[in-house]
Each structure stands twice: as structure tokens, then as C-alpha cells.
Coordinates of C-alpha atoms and ligand atoms in Angstrom, one line a residue:
X1 CA 105.4 86.2 93.7
X2 CA 104.7 89.7 92.5
X3 CA 105.7 93.0 93.8
X4 CA 105.9 93.2 97.6
X5 CA 102.7 93.7 99.3
X6 CA 102.0 94.5 102.9
X7 CA 98.4 93.7 103.6
X8 CA 97.2 95.4 106.9
X9 CA 93.8 95.6 108.5
X10 CA 92.0 96.4 111.6
X11 CA 92.7 92.9 112.8
X12 CA 92.6 91.0 109.6
X13 CA 95.5 90.4 107.2
X14 CA 95.2 88.6 103.9
X15 CA 98.2 87.6 102.0
X16 CA 99.0 84.0 102.7
X17 CA 98.4 81.2 100.2
X18 CA 95.6 79.6 102.2
X19 CA 94.0 82.8 103.5
X20 CA 90.2 82.6 103.7
X21 CA 88.2 84.5 101.1
X22 CA 87.4 87.8 102.7
X23 CA 84.4 89.9 101.8
X24 CA 84.4 93.5 101.0
X25 CA 84.9 96.0 103.8
X26 CA 82.2 96.9 106.2
X27 CA 82.6 99.1 109.2
X28 CA 86.1 99.8 110.4
X29 CA 88.2 99.3 107.3
X30 CA 85.8 101.3 105.2
X31 CA 86.3 104.3 107.5
X32 CA 90.1 103.9 107.4
X33 CA 89.9 103.5 103.7
X34 CA 88.0 106.8 103.3
X35 CA 90.6 108.6 105.3
X36 CA 93.4 107.1 103.1
X37 CA 91.4 108.0 100.0
X38 CA 91.4 111.7 101.0
X39 CA 95.1 111.6 101.8
X40 CA 96.3 109.6 98.7
X41 CA 94.0 110.6 95.8
X42 CA 94.9 108.7 92.7
X43 CA 97.3 106.4 94.6
X44 CA 94.3 105.0 96.4
X45 CA 91.9 102.4 95.0
X46 CA 88.5 101.0 96.0
X47 CA 88.1 97.4 94.9
X48 CA 85.2 98.0 92.6
X49 CA 87.4 100.0 90.2
X50 CA 90.7 98.4 90.9
X51 CA 92.2 96.1 88.2
X52 CA 95.0 94.9 90.5
X53 CA 96.3 91.4 89.9
X54 CA 98.4 89.2 92.0
X55 CA 100.3 86.0 91.0
X56 CA 98.4 83.4 92.9
X57 CA 94.7 82.9 92.0
X58 CA 93.9 81.9 95.7
X59 CA 95.2 85.3 96.8
X60 CA 93.4 87.0 94.0
X61 CA 90.2 85.7 95.6
X62 CA 91.0 87.5 98.9
X63 CA 89.4 90.9 98.5
X64 CA 90.9 93.7 100.4
X65 CA 88.8 96.7 101.6
X66 CA 91.1 99.0 99.6
X67 CA 94.6 99.4 98.2
X68 CA 97.0 102.2 98.5
X69 CA 100.3 102.8 96.7
X70 CA 102.8 104.8 98.8
X71 CA 105.6 106.6 96.9
X72 CA 108.0 107.1 99.8
X73 CA 108.9 105.9 103.3
X74 CA 107.0 108.9 104.6
X75 CA 103.8 107.7 102.9
X76 CA 104.3 104.3 104.4
X77 CA 104.6 105.9 107.8
X78 CA 101.5 107.9 107.3
X79 CA 99.5 104.8 106.3
X80 CA 100.7 102.9 109.3
X81 CA 99.8 105.8 111.6
X82 CA 96.4 105.9 110.1
X83 CA 95.7 102.2 110.5
X84 CA 97.2 101.9 114.0
X85 CA 95.4 105.0 115.4
X86 CA 92.2 103.9 113.8
X87 CA 92.4 100.5 115.5
X88 CA 93.5 102.1 118.8
X89 CA 90.5 104.3 118.8
X90 CA 88.3 101.3 118.5
X91 CA 90.1 99.7 121.4
X92 CA 90.9 96.7 119.3
X93 CA 94.7 96.7 119.4
X94 CA 96.0 93.4 120.6
X95 CA 95.6 92.9 124.3
X96 CA 95.6 89.5 125.9
X97 CA 92.3 87.8 125.3
X98 CA 90.7 90.8 123.6
X99 CA 90.6 91.2 120.0
X100 CA 88.0 90.9 117.3
X101 CA 87.9 89.8 113.7
X102 CA 86.9 92.1 110.9
X103 CA 86.6 91.6 107.2
X104 CA 88.7 93.1 104.5
X105 CA 92.2 94.5 104.9
X106 CA 94.1 97.4 103.6
X107 CA 96.7 96.4 100.9
X108 CA 99.8 98.5 101.1
X109 CA 101.2 98.1 97.6
X110 CA 104.9 99.1 97.4
X111 CA 105.0 99.0 93.6
X112 CA 105.7 102.8 93.3
X113 CA 108.8 102.3 95.5
X114 CA 110.7 100.6 92.7
X115 CA 113.6 103.0 92.0
X116 CA 117.2 101.7 91.5
X117 CA 120.0 104.2 92.2
X118 CA 123.6 103.2 91.7
X119 CA 125.9 104.5 94.4
X120 CA 129.6 104.7 95.4
X121 CA 131.7 103.9 92.4
X122 CA 129.3 101.1 91.2
X123 CA 129.8 98.9 94.2
X124 CA 126.3 99.4 95.7
X125 CA 122.8 100.4 94.7
X126 CA 119.8 101.6 96.6
X127 CA 116.8 99.5 95.5
X128 CA 113.2 100.4 96.3
X129 CA 111.3 97.8 98.5
X130 CA 108.7 97.2 95.8
X131 CA 111.1 96.7 92.8
X132 CA 110.7 93.5 90.9
X133 CA 113.7 91.3 90.1
X134 CA 113.7 91.9 86.4
X135 CA 113.5 95.7 86.8
X136 CA 116.6 95.7 89.1
X137 CA 118.5 93.6 86.6
X138 CA 117.6 95.9 83.8
X139 CA 118.5 99.1 85.6
X140 CA 121.9 97.7 86.6
X141 CA 122.7 96.2 83.2
X142 CA 122.6 99.6 81.6
X143 CA 125.9 100.1 83.5
X144 CA 127.2 96.5 83.0
X145 CA 126.4 95.7 86.6
X146 CA 124.3 93.1 88.4
X147 CA 123.2 92.1 91.9
X148 CA 122.4 88.9 93.8
X149 CA 118.8 88.6 92.4
X150 CA 116.6 85.6 91.7
X151 CA 115.6 83.4 88.8
X152 CA 112.0 84.7 88.4
X153 CA 111.7 88.2 87.0
X154 CA 108.3 89.1 88.5
X155 CA 109.3 88.3 92.1
X156 CA 109.4 91.4 94.4
X157 CA 112.6 92.5 96.0
X158 CA 111.1 92.7 99.5
X159 CA 109.8 89.2 100.3
X160 CA 112.6 87.6 98.2
X161 CA 115.4 89.3 100.2
X162 CA 113.9 89.3 103.6
X163 CA 113.5 85.6 103.5
X164 CA 116.8 84.6 102.0
X165 CA 117.0 85.0 98.3
X166 CA 118.7 82.2 96.4
X167 CA 120.3 83.4 93.1
X168 CA 122.2 82.1 90.1
X169 CA 125.1 84.2 91.5
X170 CA 124.9 82.6 95.0
X171 CA 127.8 80.2 94.6
X172 CA 130.0 83.4 94.2
X173 CA 128.4 85.9 96.5
X174 CA 126.0 84.0 98.8
X175 CA 122.2 84.6 99.2
X176 CA 120.6 88.0 98.6
X177 CA 120.2 88.6 102.3
X178 CA 124.0 88.5 102.8
X179 CA 124.5 91.1 100.1
X180 CA 122.4 93.9 101.7
X181 CA 124.5 96.6 103.4
X182 CA 121.6 98.6 104.7
X183 CA 117.8 98.5 105.1
X184 CA 115.5 101.5 105.3
X185 CA 112.6 100.4 107.5
X186 CA 109.3 101.9 108.7
X187 CA 108.7 100.7 112.2
X188 CA 105.2 100.1 113.5
X189 CA 105.2 103.4 115.4
X190 CA 105.8 105.2 112.1
X191 CA 109.5 105.9 112.7
X192 CA 111.7 105.7 109.6
X193 CA 115.1 104.2 110.5
X194 CA 117.9 102.3 108.9
X195 CA 119.6 99.1 109.9
X196 CA 123.2 98.1 109.0
X197 CA 126.1 96.4 110.6
X198 CA 126.9 99.6 112.6
X199 CA 123.5 101.2 113.0
X200 CA 120.7 99.1 114.7
X201 CA 122.8 95.9 114.3
X202 CA 120.1 93.8 116.0
X203 CA 117.5 94.9 113.6
X204 CA 120.0 94.3 110.8
X205 CA 120.5 90.7 112.0
X206 CA 116.7 90.2 112.2
X207 CA 115.9 91.5 108.8
X208 CA 118.4 89.0 107.3
X209 CA 116.0 86.0 107.3
X210 CA 113.3 87.2 109.7
X211 CA 110.7 88.0 107.1
X212 CA 107.8 90.5 107.7
X213 CA 107.9 90.6 111.5
X214 CA 109.8 93.8 112.1
X215 CA 108.6 96.6 109.9
X216 CA 108.0 97.6 106.3
X217 CA 111.3 97.8 104.3
X218 CA 111.1 100.6 101.9
X219 CA 114.7 100.4 100.5
X220 CA 117.6 98.0 100.3
X221 CA 121.2 99.1 99.8
X222 CA 122.7 96.1 98.0
X223 CA 126.1 94.9 96.7
X224 CA 126.5 95.4 92.9
X225 CA 129.3 94.0 90.8
X226 CA 130.5 94.1 87.2
X227 CA 128.7 91.5 85.2
X228 CA 128.5 90.7 81.5
X229 CA 126.3 88.2 79.7
X230 CA 125.6 84.8 81.3
X231 CA 125.3 81.3 79.9
X232 CA 122.0 79.4 80.5
X233 CA 121.1 75.9 79.2
X234 CA 118.0 73.9 79.8
X235 CA 118.2 70.2 79.0
X236 CA 115.6 67.4 79.2
X237 CA 116.3 63.7 79.6
X238 CA 114.4 60.5 78.9
X239 CA 113.5 58.4 81.9
X240 CA 116.1 55.7 81.1
X241 CA 118.9 58.4 81.8
X242 CA 117.6 59.4 85.2
X243 CA 120.2 57.5 87.3
X244 CA 123.1 58.8 85.2
X245 CA 121.9 62.3 85.4
X246 CA 121.4 62.2 89.2
X247 CA 124.9 60.8 89.6
X248 CA 126.4 63.7 87.7
X249 CA 124.2 66.3 89.4
X250 CA 125.1 64.9 92.8
X251 CA 128.8 65.3 91.8
X252 CA 128.2 68.8 90.7
X253 CA 126.5 69.6 94.0
X254 CA 129.1 68.0 96.3
X255 CA 132.5 67.5 94.6
X256 CA 134.7 70.3 95.7
X257 CA 136.7 70.3 92.4
X258 CA 133.4 71.2 90.6
X259 CA 131.5 73.3 93.1
X260 CA 134.6 75.5 93.7
X261 CA 134.0 76.9 90.3
X262 CA 132.1 79.9 91.7
X263 CA 130.5 80.9 88.3
X264 CA 128.5 77.6 88.3
X265 CA 124.9 77.0 89.2
X266 CA 122.6 74.1 88.5
X267 CA 118.9 73.5 89.2
X268 CA 117.3 70.1 88.9
X269 CA 113.6 69.7 87.9
X270 CA 111.3 66.6 87.8
X271 CA 107.9 67.6 86.5
X272 CA 104.6 66.1 85.4
X273 CA 102.7 67.4 82.4
X274 CA 99.1 66.4 82.0
X275 CA 99.3 67.4 78.3
X276 CA 101.8 64.6 77.6
X277 CA 100.9 62.5 80.6
X278 CA 104.6 62.2 81.3
X279 CA 107.2 62.9 84.0
X280 CA 110.3 64.6 82.7
X281 CA 113.7 65.1 84.3
X282 CA 115.4 68.3 83.3
X283 CA 118.1 70.7 84.5
X284 CA 119.2 74.2 84.1
X285 CA 122.9 74.9 83.8
X286 CA 124.0 78.5 84.7
X287 CA 127.3 80.1 84.3
X288 CA 128.3 83.6 85.1
X289 CA 130.5 84.1 82.1
X290 CA 129.6 84.0 78.4
X291 CA 131.3 80.6 77.8
X292 CA 129.4 78.4 75.3
X293 CA 130.0 75.0 77.0
X294 CA 131.5 75.5 80.5
X295 CA 133.8 72.6 81.3
X296 CA 132.3 72.2 84.8
X297 CA 129.3 70.6 83.1
X298 CA 131.4 68.3 80.9
X299 CA 130.3 65.0 82.5
X300 CA 126.6 66.0 82.3
X301 CA 127.0 67.1 78.8
X302 CA 128.1 63.6 77.8
X303 CA 124.6 62.2 78.7
X304 CA 122.2 61.9 75.7
X305 CA 119.4 64.4 75.9
X306 CA 115.9 64.7 74.6
X307 CA 116.3 68.5 74.1
X308 CA 118.7 71.2 74.9
X309 CA 118.2 75.0 74.7
X310 CA 121.2 77.2 75.2
X311 CA 121.4 81.0 75.5
X312 CA 124.1 83.5 76.2
X313 CA 122.6 86.8 77.3
X314 CA 121.8 89.3 80.0
X315 CA 120.3 88.1 83.3
X316 CA 117.2 90.2 82.6
X317 CA 116.7 87.9 79.6
X318 CA 117.6 84.7 81.4
X319 CA 115.0 85.2 84.2
X320 CA 111.6 83.7 83.7
X321 CA 109.3 86.7 83.5
X322 CA 106.2 85.3 81.9
X323 CA 104.1 84.4 84.9
X324 CA 100.4 84.7 84.2
X325 CA 98.8 86.8 87.0
X326 CA 95.8 85.8 89.1
X327 CA 94.5 82.8 87.1
X328 CA 96.5 79.8 88.3
X329 CA 96.5 78.3 91.8
X330 CA 99.9 77.6 93.4
X331 CA 101.3 75.7 96.4
X332 CA 104.9 75.5 97.6
X333 CA 106.3 73.3 100.3
X334 CA 109.9 72.6 101.2
X335 CA 112.5 70.4 102.9
X336 CA 116.3 70.7 103.3
X337 CA 118.6 67.8 103.6
X338 CA 122.3 67.1 103.9
X339 CA 123.8 65.7 100.6
X340 CA 122.4 62.3 99.7
X341 CA 122.4 60.6 96.4
X342 CA 119.8 58.0 97.5
X343 CA 117.5 60.7 98.7
X344 CA 117.4 62.3 95.2
X345 CA 116.3 59.0 93.6
X346 CA 113.9 58.2 96.4
X347 CA 112.6 61.7 96.3
X348 CA 111.7 61.5 92.6
X349 CA 110.1 58.1 93.2
X350 CA 107.9 59.3 96.1
X351 CA 107.0 62.5 94.3
X352 CA 105.9 60.5 91.2
X353 CA 103.8 58.1 93.3
X354 CA 102.0 60.9 95.0
X355 CA 101.4 62.8 91.8
X356 CA 100.1 59.7 90.1
X357 CA 97.3 59.7 92.6
X358 CA 96.0 63.1 91.6
X359 CA 96.6 63.1 87.9
X360 CA 93.0 63.9 87.2
X361 CA 93.3 67.4 88.6
X362 CA 92.8 70.0 85.8
X363 CA 95.7 72.1 84.9
X364 CA 98.1 70.1 87.1
X365 CA 101.7 71.1 86.8
X366 CA 103.7 69.7 89.8
X367 CA 107.5 69.9 90.0
X368 CA 110.1 68.5 92.3
X369 CA 112.9 71.1 92.3
X370 CA 116.3 70.8 94.0
X371 CA 119.5 72.8 94.1
X372 CA 122.2 73.2 96.7
X373 CA 123.1 75.9 99.1
X374 CA 126.9 75.7 98.4
X375 CA 129.8 75.9 100.8
X376 CA 130.7 79.4 99.6
X377 CA 127.2 80.6 100.1
X378 CA 127.1 79.2 103.7
X379 CA 130.5 80.9 104.4
X380 CA 129.0 84.2 103.1
X381 CA 126.3 83.9 105.8
X382 CA 128.9 84.7 108.5
X383 CA 129.6 88.2 107.0
X384 CA 128.7 91.4 108.9
X385 CA 127.6 89.8 112.1
X386 CA 125.8 86.8 110.5
X387 CA 122.2 86.3 109.4
X388 CA 119.3 84.7 111.3
X389 CA 119.0 81.5 109.3
X390 CA 121.1 79.4 111.7
X391 CA 122.9 77.4 108.9
X392 CA 126.4 76.5 109.9
X393 CA 128.0 73.5 108.3
X394 CA 131.0 72.4 106.2
X395 CA 129.1 70.6 103.5
X396 CA 126.3 71.9 101.2
X397 CA 122.7 71.8 102.1
X398 CA 120.2 70.5 99.4
X399 CA 117.0 72.6 99.1
X400 CA 113.9 70.8 97.9
X401 CA 110.9 72.6 96.6
X402 CA 107.6 70.9 95.8
X403 CA 105.9 73.5 93.6
X404 CA 102.5 72.8 92.1
X405 CA 100.2 74.8 89.8
X406 CA 96.5 73.8 89.1
X407 CA 93.3 75.4 87.9
X408 CA 90.3 74.8 90.1
X409 CA 89.4 75.6 93.7
X410 CA 87.7 72.2 94.0
X411 CA 91.1 70.5 93.7
X412 CA 92.8 72.5 96.5
X413 CA 92.4 69.6 98.9
X414 CA 93.9 67.1 96.4
X415 CA 97.0 69.2 95.9
X416 CA 97.4 69.9 99.6
X417 CA 97.2 66.2 100.3
X418 CA 99.7 65.3 97.6
X419 CA 102.1 68.0 98.9
X420 CA 101.8 67.0 102.6
X421 CA 102.2 63.3 101.8
X422 CA 105.3 64.0 99.6
X423 CA 107.0 66.2 102.2
X424 CA 106.2 63.7 105.0
X425 CA 107.6 60.8 103.1
X426 CA 110.7 62.7 102.0
X427 CA 111.2 63.7 105.6
X428 CA 110.8 60.1 106.8
X429 CA 113.3 59.0 104.2
X430 CA 115.7 61.7 105.1
X431 CA 115.5 60.7 108.8
X432 CA 116.2 57.0 107.9
X433 CA 119.2 58.1 105.8
X434 CA 120.4 60.4 108.6
X435 CA 120.3 63.5 106.3
X436 CA 117.4 65.4 107.8
X437 CA 117.9 69.1 108.5
X438 CA 115.8 71.4 110.7
X439 CA 116.1 74.3 108.2
X440 CA 113.2 75.2 105.9
X441 CA 113.6 78.0 103.4
X442 CA 110.8 80.5 104.5
X443 CA 110.1 81.6 100.9
X444 CA 109.2 78.0 99.9
X445 CA 107.4 77.0 103.1
X446 CA 103.7 76.1 102.9
X447 CA 101.1 77.6 105.4
X448 CA 101.2 74.2 107.1
X449 CA 104.9 74.5 107.6
X450 CA 104.9 78.1 108.8
X451 CA 104.8 77.3 112.5
X452 CA 108.1 75.4 112.2
X453 CA 110.1 77.7 110.0
X454 CA 111.6 79.9 112.8
X455 CA 112.3 76.9 115.1
X456 CA 114.3 75.6 112.1
X457 CA 116.7 78.6 112.6
X458 CA 117.7 77.1 116.0
X459 CA 116.5 78.0 119.4
X460 CA 119.1 80.7 120.1
X461 CA 118.2 82.6 116.9
X462 CA 114.5 82.1 117.5
X463 CA 114.7 83.6 121.0
X464 CA 116.9 86.4 119.7
X465 CA 114.5 87.2 116.9
X466 CA 111.5 87.3 119.3
X467 CA 113.4 89.7 121.7
X468 CA 114.2 92.0 118.7
X469 CA 110.6 91.8 117.5
X470 CA 109.3 92.9 121.0
X471 CA 111.9 95.8 121.1
X472 CA 111.1 97.3 117.8
X473 CA 107.3 96.6 117.8
X474 CA 106.2 96.5 121.5
X475 CA 102.5 96.6 120.6
X476 CA 102.8 93.6 118.3
X477 CA 101.4 95.4 115.2
X478 CA 103.4 93.0 113.0
X479 CA 102.6 89.8 114.9
X480 CA 99.9 87.1 114.4
X481 CA 97.7 89.1 116.8
X482 CA 98.3 92.5 115.2
X483 CA 97.6 94.2 112.0
X484 CA 99.8 92.3 109.6
X485 CA 99.2 88.6 110.3
X486 CA 99.9 86.9 107.0
X487 CA 103.0 84.9 106.0
X488 CA 105.3 83.4 108.7
X489 CA 105.0 84.9 112.1
X490 CA 107.4 84.9 115.1
X491 CA 104.8 85.6 117.7
Ligands
NAG501 C1 95.0 99.1 85.4 O1 94.5 100.4 85.5 C2 95.6 101.4 85.4 C3 95.0 102.8 85.7 O2 93.8 102.9 85.1 C4 96.2 101.3 84.0 O3 97.3 102.2 83.9 C5 96.8 99.9 83.8 O4 97.3 99.7 82.6 C6 95.7 98.8 84.1 N1 96.3 97.5 84.1 C7 95.7 96.5 83.6 C8 96.4 95.2 83.7 O5 94.7 96.5 82.9
NAG502 C1 129.1 97.6 78.7 O1 129.9 96.6 78.1 C2 129.9 96.6 76.7 C3 130.6 95.4 76.1 O2 131.8 95.3 76.8 C4 130.5 98.0 76.2 O3 130.4 98.0 74.8 C5 129.7 99.1 76.8 O4 130.3 100.3 76.4 C6 129.6 99.0 78.3 N1 128.7 100.0 78.8 C7 129.0 100.8 79.8 C8 128.0 101.8 80.3 O5 130.1 100.7 80.4
NAG503 C1 116.1 55.6 76.2 O1 114.8 56.2 75.8 C2 114.8 56.8 74.5 C3 113.4 57.4 74.3 O2 112.8 57.8 75.4 C4 115.2 55.8 73.5 O3 115.3 56.5 72.2 C5 116.5 55.2 73.8 O4 116.9 54.2 72.9 C6 116.6 54.6 75.2 N1 117.9 54.2 75.5 C7 118.2 53.0 76.1 C8 119.6 52.7 76.4 O5 117.3 52.2 76.4
NAG504 C1 110.8 65.6 109.9 O1 110.9 64.7 110.9 C2 111.4 65.1 112.2 C3 111.6 63.9 113.1 O2 110.5 63.1 113.1 C4 110.3 66.1 112.7 O3 110.8 66.6 114.0 C5 110.2 67.2 111.8 O4 109.2 68.1 112.2 C6 109.8 66.7 110.4 N1 109.8 67.8 109.4 C7 108.9 67.9 108.5 C8 109.2 69.1 107.5 O5 107.9 67.2 108.4
NAG505 C1 109.5 104.0 117.7 O1 109.9 102.7 118.1 C2 111.3 102.6 118.2 C3 111.6 101.1 118.5 O2 110.9 100.6 119.6 C4 111.9 103.5 119.3 O3 113.3 103.4 119.4 C5 111.5 104.9 119.0 O4 111.8 105.8 120.0 C6 110.0 105.0 118.8 N1 109.6 106.3 118.3 C7 108.7 107.1 118.8 C8 108.4 108.4 118.2 O5 107.9 106.7 119.7

């Protein structure tokens, strides 16, 4: 959840939540790193004098052989050429039944590719592939503009947008991936190209949900729109109000007379705090206009609260930007379901039971988070040839995220077990209620769920994505047998 990284190696990639701890480079990567060091000077870093930090402590433990910070698409192409030719010389490019394992990868850190340039009468902006959400909001706000960005300021543009990108503005404009007009991409052979509805339309389709399987995206041309201050309110409720809150939240998510208010967004949270030894239900109301108490939330606002914090301000202030880096362990897992009021109550009950069993884990902060993919956002997925997610329905889809933070490596197995159990039980309940969905949001999927993410896009989209992958990357550099193996792979 930080700036976008593209870890590459001579046959090892780091970069996934459960990646093994890799040792320092020896052999092949060290040679490649030396070559990059000569070419990139102060934009190159050996690990022993690198203070680089990454959001998740598990990933912080994965030591790359070196890190390089390209400043342009040309630099990215040069790095890729260096890595690929090095591996080719060693005869270790993927061939069936023949590839080796080496330690320590090369981290390609796109953080210098973070410019934001406003184009064409304020209707679009070119955003660097390594820009963080809060930086994009800030750059656009100087002109009273905004874009379809996320809720967490430190998240990088690349991974967020390539996977989907749910936003407080999604009820109005759709997900981030449906608001990209053009991608600038470096392909595995070092070619710099663009993909839009009219140029490379297949690649354009694939990049709208296909993740890191096609190339390294160095710039996104995105929709911008006039935007003033937004309303945000976070409210907590006592346990005896849960049913009432869930009733009203369910209405907000499903009742057309409420969800047709496109300024509206609402996220539901059920979290455990070890400090207070308590589970708390809370919600964040979002409204795209500076209205103090938007009428769309009137029914919810009649329910007594334990606390309520309200703010009217710019998006850059409303996003949560205070993540600590590299010290806390995190695990996400996800499920999507058709609207169901019973599933919400059952979901909280199941989550609570599973968390109760691991309450001893130090630093434990687990949350059950849910919000809908609204009808308008689903409709927006059909624009410009459609995206790869395979979501086509007349009713909303509820996304559920089980997100857990904790402190110690010795508890990884406890948290994994809690998460797997919760998802399995939620899924069984969804199946019983007839509301299960094949779709899993890639940016919330756990490593254990990675192998079923793309099949959740539907068989036709899966096959199409694989064909496009083979066409743009015939040597499989960006596949699970290539040089960039982390995250969710098509092949
Ligand atoms: C890391 O080192 C760079 C270059 O020496 C410096 O500019 C930066 O502030 C340091 N960051 C942290 C988090 O210490
Ligand atoms: C942005 O909006 C504010 C408030 O309406 C206005 O005072 C300011 O001049 C605007 N800035 C630009 C660059 O248009
Ligand atoms: C609900 O719980 C709160 C404290 O958590 C308490 O003050 C309130 O009286 C309770 N309401 C009912 C109707 O039981
Ligand atoms: C949910 O259950 C269905 C049917 O048993 C199964 O095919 C699917 O893989 C399960 N999904 C998850 C996320 O466990
Ligand atoms: C690079 O790959 C693309 C996609 O396969 C191809 O169209 C292009 O011709 C290749 N460029 C070179 C220089 O080989």
C-alpha cells in the first residue's frame, strides 16, 4: 500500500504479502545490480545503505538485492533490458521445465514517476505511475479539480488503478479503472507504447483489471472533474444498535431512491480493539458536496451514536494518510456477494467468533469492512469497450474486506487461520443464502485467493486476458515463471 513497486529478479520476485524472506544478493543479481549502479548513479541503492520502507512489515523483511528509481519510461525500458538480457545470457529465461531459483530481486521503485500534469481544458490529467493518491488529490485541488482516487492517501496509483480502484466518487463516476483514457506502458521487450480505446484496444482492455501481467505502467491519463470540498462523517455505535444500523445501511446500499444520489458513499466497519477488548460497529458517510448533514443519511442519523466526527474539507484532507511504514503486519482477504441483509448480520457474527479465538495476538486490529459497488459504477464498467472484471448485473454487489493488522511474526499463522476460516464461513453462508458471487476484488485478495481471482472474471475474460498476455509478452517475463512473479498472475 505504498508507491507502486515492480520487483524483478533473475527468476525471483518479491512483493507479495506472504513472500518468503529472501537473503541478500549473491551471484546473478549482484552483477545485474552493479550494471544498474553504473547506469543510475544516485538513483541506485544497495540495501546496506538504503533506508527504503514499505507499508507491510512482512514485505519489509523481504530484502531485495538492490533498488533503482527510474525517472522516465526510457529508464524503465533500460532497466528491463538490463534484467532480461542478463537473465538470457545465463540461459535462465523461462523454458518449459528449465528454470532456477535465485535469491534477492531488483526493486524497480517508480516513486520518481509521480508528476501530475493537467491537460485539455481541465478534463484530464497525466499522472505518473508512481504517484501516491494524496499527491494526486493535492495537485488537482490547486485547480479545484479532483479524480477518481481512493480513500487511503499513501496508496500508489499503479496497483490501485490496475486492479480496479474503488473511490468515494465511484457512485458518480465508477471505479478508477473506468476513468483512465490512456496508459503509457513499457512492455517486456523494452518497447514504450500507449493503450487507449483506439490504440492497442486489447491491451487497454487488459490493463483495466488485469493487474501487473502486461507491462510496467509509467503514466495514466485520467478523467478530472471540478470538485469542491467534501463532507465526511465517522460514527460509532453501541452493540445494542447493530441491527438498526445494518437495516439502514442495507437500505442505503440497495434502495434506488437513496443510491441514486450519486454524491453519496458509505463504508461500514466492524472492528476489534485489544486496547478496549471490544468490538465496535462504525460507519463513514461521504458526500461529494459541502453539505453539513446530507438528507440521504437522514434515517441513519436518527440512530443514537457513541461518537460522531464530522468534517467538510478537501479530499486530500479526508483521505487517511497516516499509515506507519514497515512496522505492522497486514493481511487482506475478500469476498463479494449479492445484496443480503442476513449476510451482513451473519458476517459480523462469524467474524466476531473467529476473532475471539485469537484475541491473545499482540497488536491485533482486525476489521470487517463492507461497501457496495453501486449500479452506476457497474454501468460505468461498460464504457470504452468495457473492462476485464466481468461484472455485469442490475443490482449492486457488496464487497467485503477482512483486513487485519498485528505485530509479531510468530502470530502469522493465527491471523491466517482466522482469515481463512472467516472467508470460508462467509462463503458457505453466502452459498446457503443464494448470494455468492465469483468476483473477488484483486486488490483485496489474499495470496491464498490469488489463484481464483482471474477465474472470477469469467472464463471468456480469463481466456482473453491470457491471449493478450501472450501477445504482448511472448517470453513470459511478467508471468509466474518469469521475472516479475509477485501478486496475482494470469499464467
Ligand atoms: C532516506 O534517505 C534519503 C537520502 O539520503 C533522505 O532524503 C530521506 O529523507 C531518508 N528517509 C528516511 C525515511 O529516513
Ligand atoms: C477554487 O475555488 C475557490 C472557492 O470557490 C476560489 O476562491 C478559487 O479562486 C478557485 N481557484 C481556482 C484556481 O480556480
Ligand atoms: C445501549 O447501550 C448503551 C451503552 O453501550 C446504553 O447507554 C443504552 O442505554 C443502551 N440502550 C438500550 C436501548 O439498551
Ligand atoms: C465459495 O464457494 C463456492 C462453492 O462451494 C466455491 O466454488 C468458491 O471457490 C468459494 N469461494 C471462496 C472465496 O471460498
Ligand atoms: C515488442 O513487443 C511488442 C508486443 O509483442 C511488439 O509489437 C513489438 O514489435 C516488439 N518490439 C520489438 C522492438 O521487438
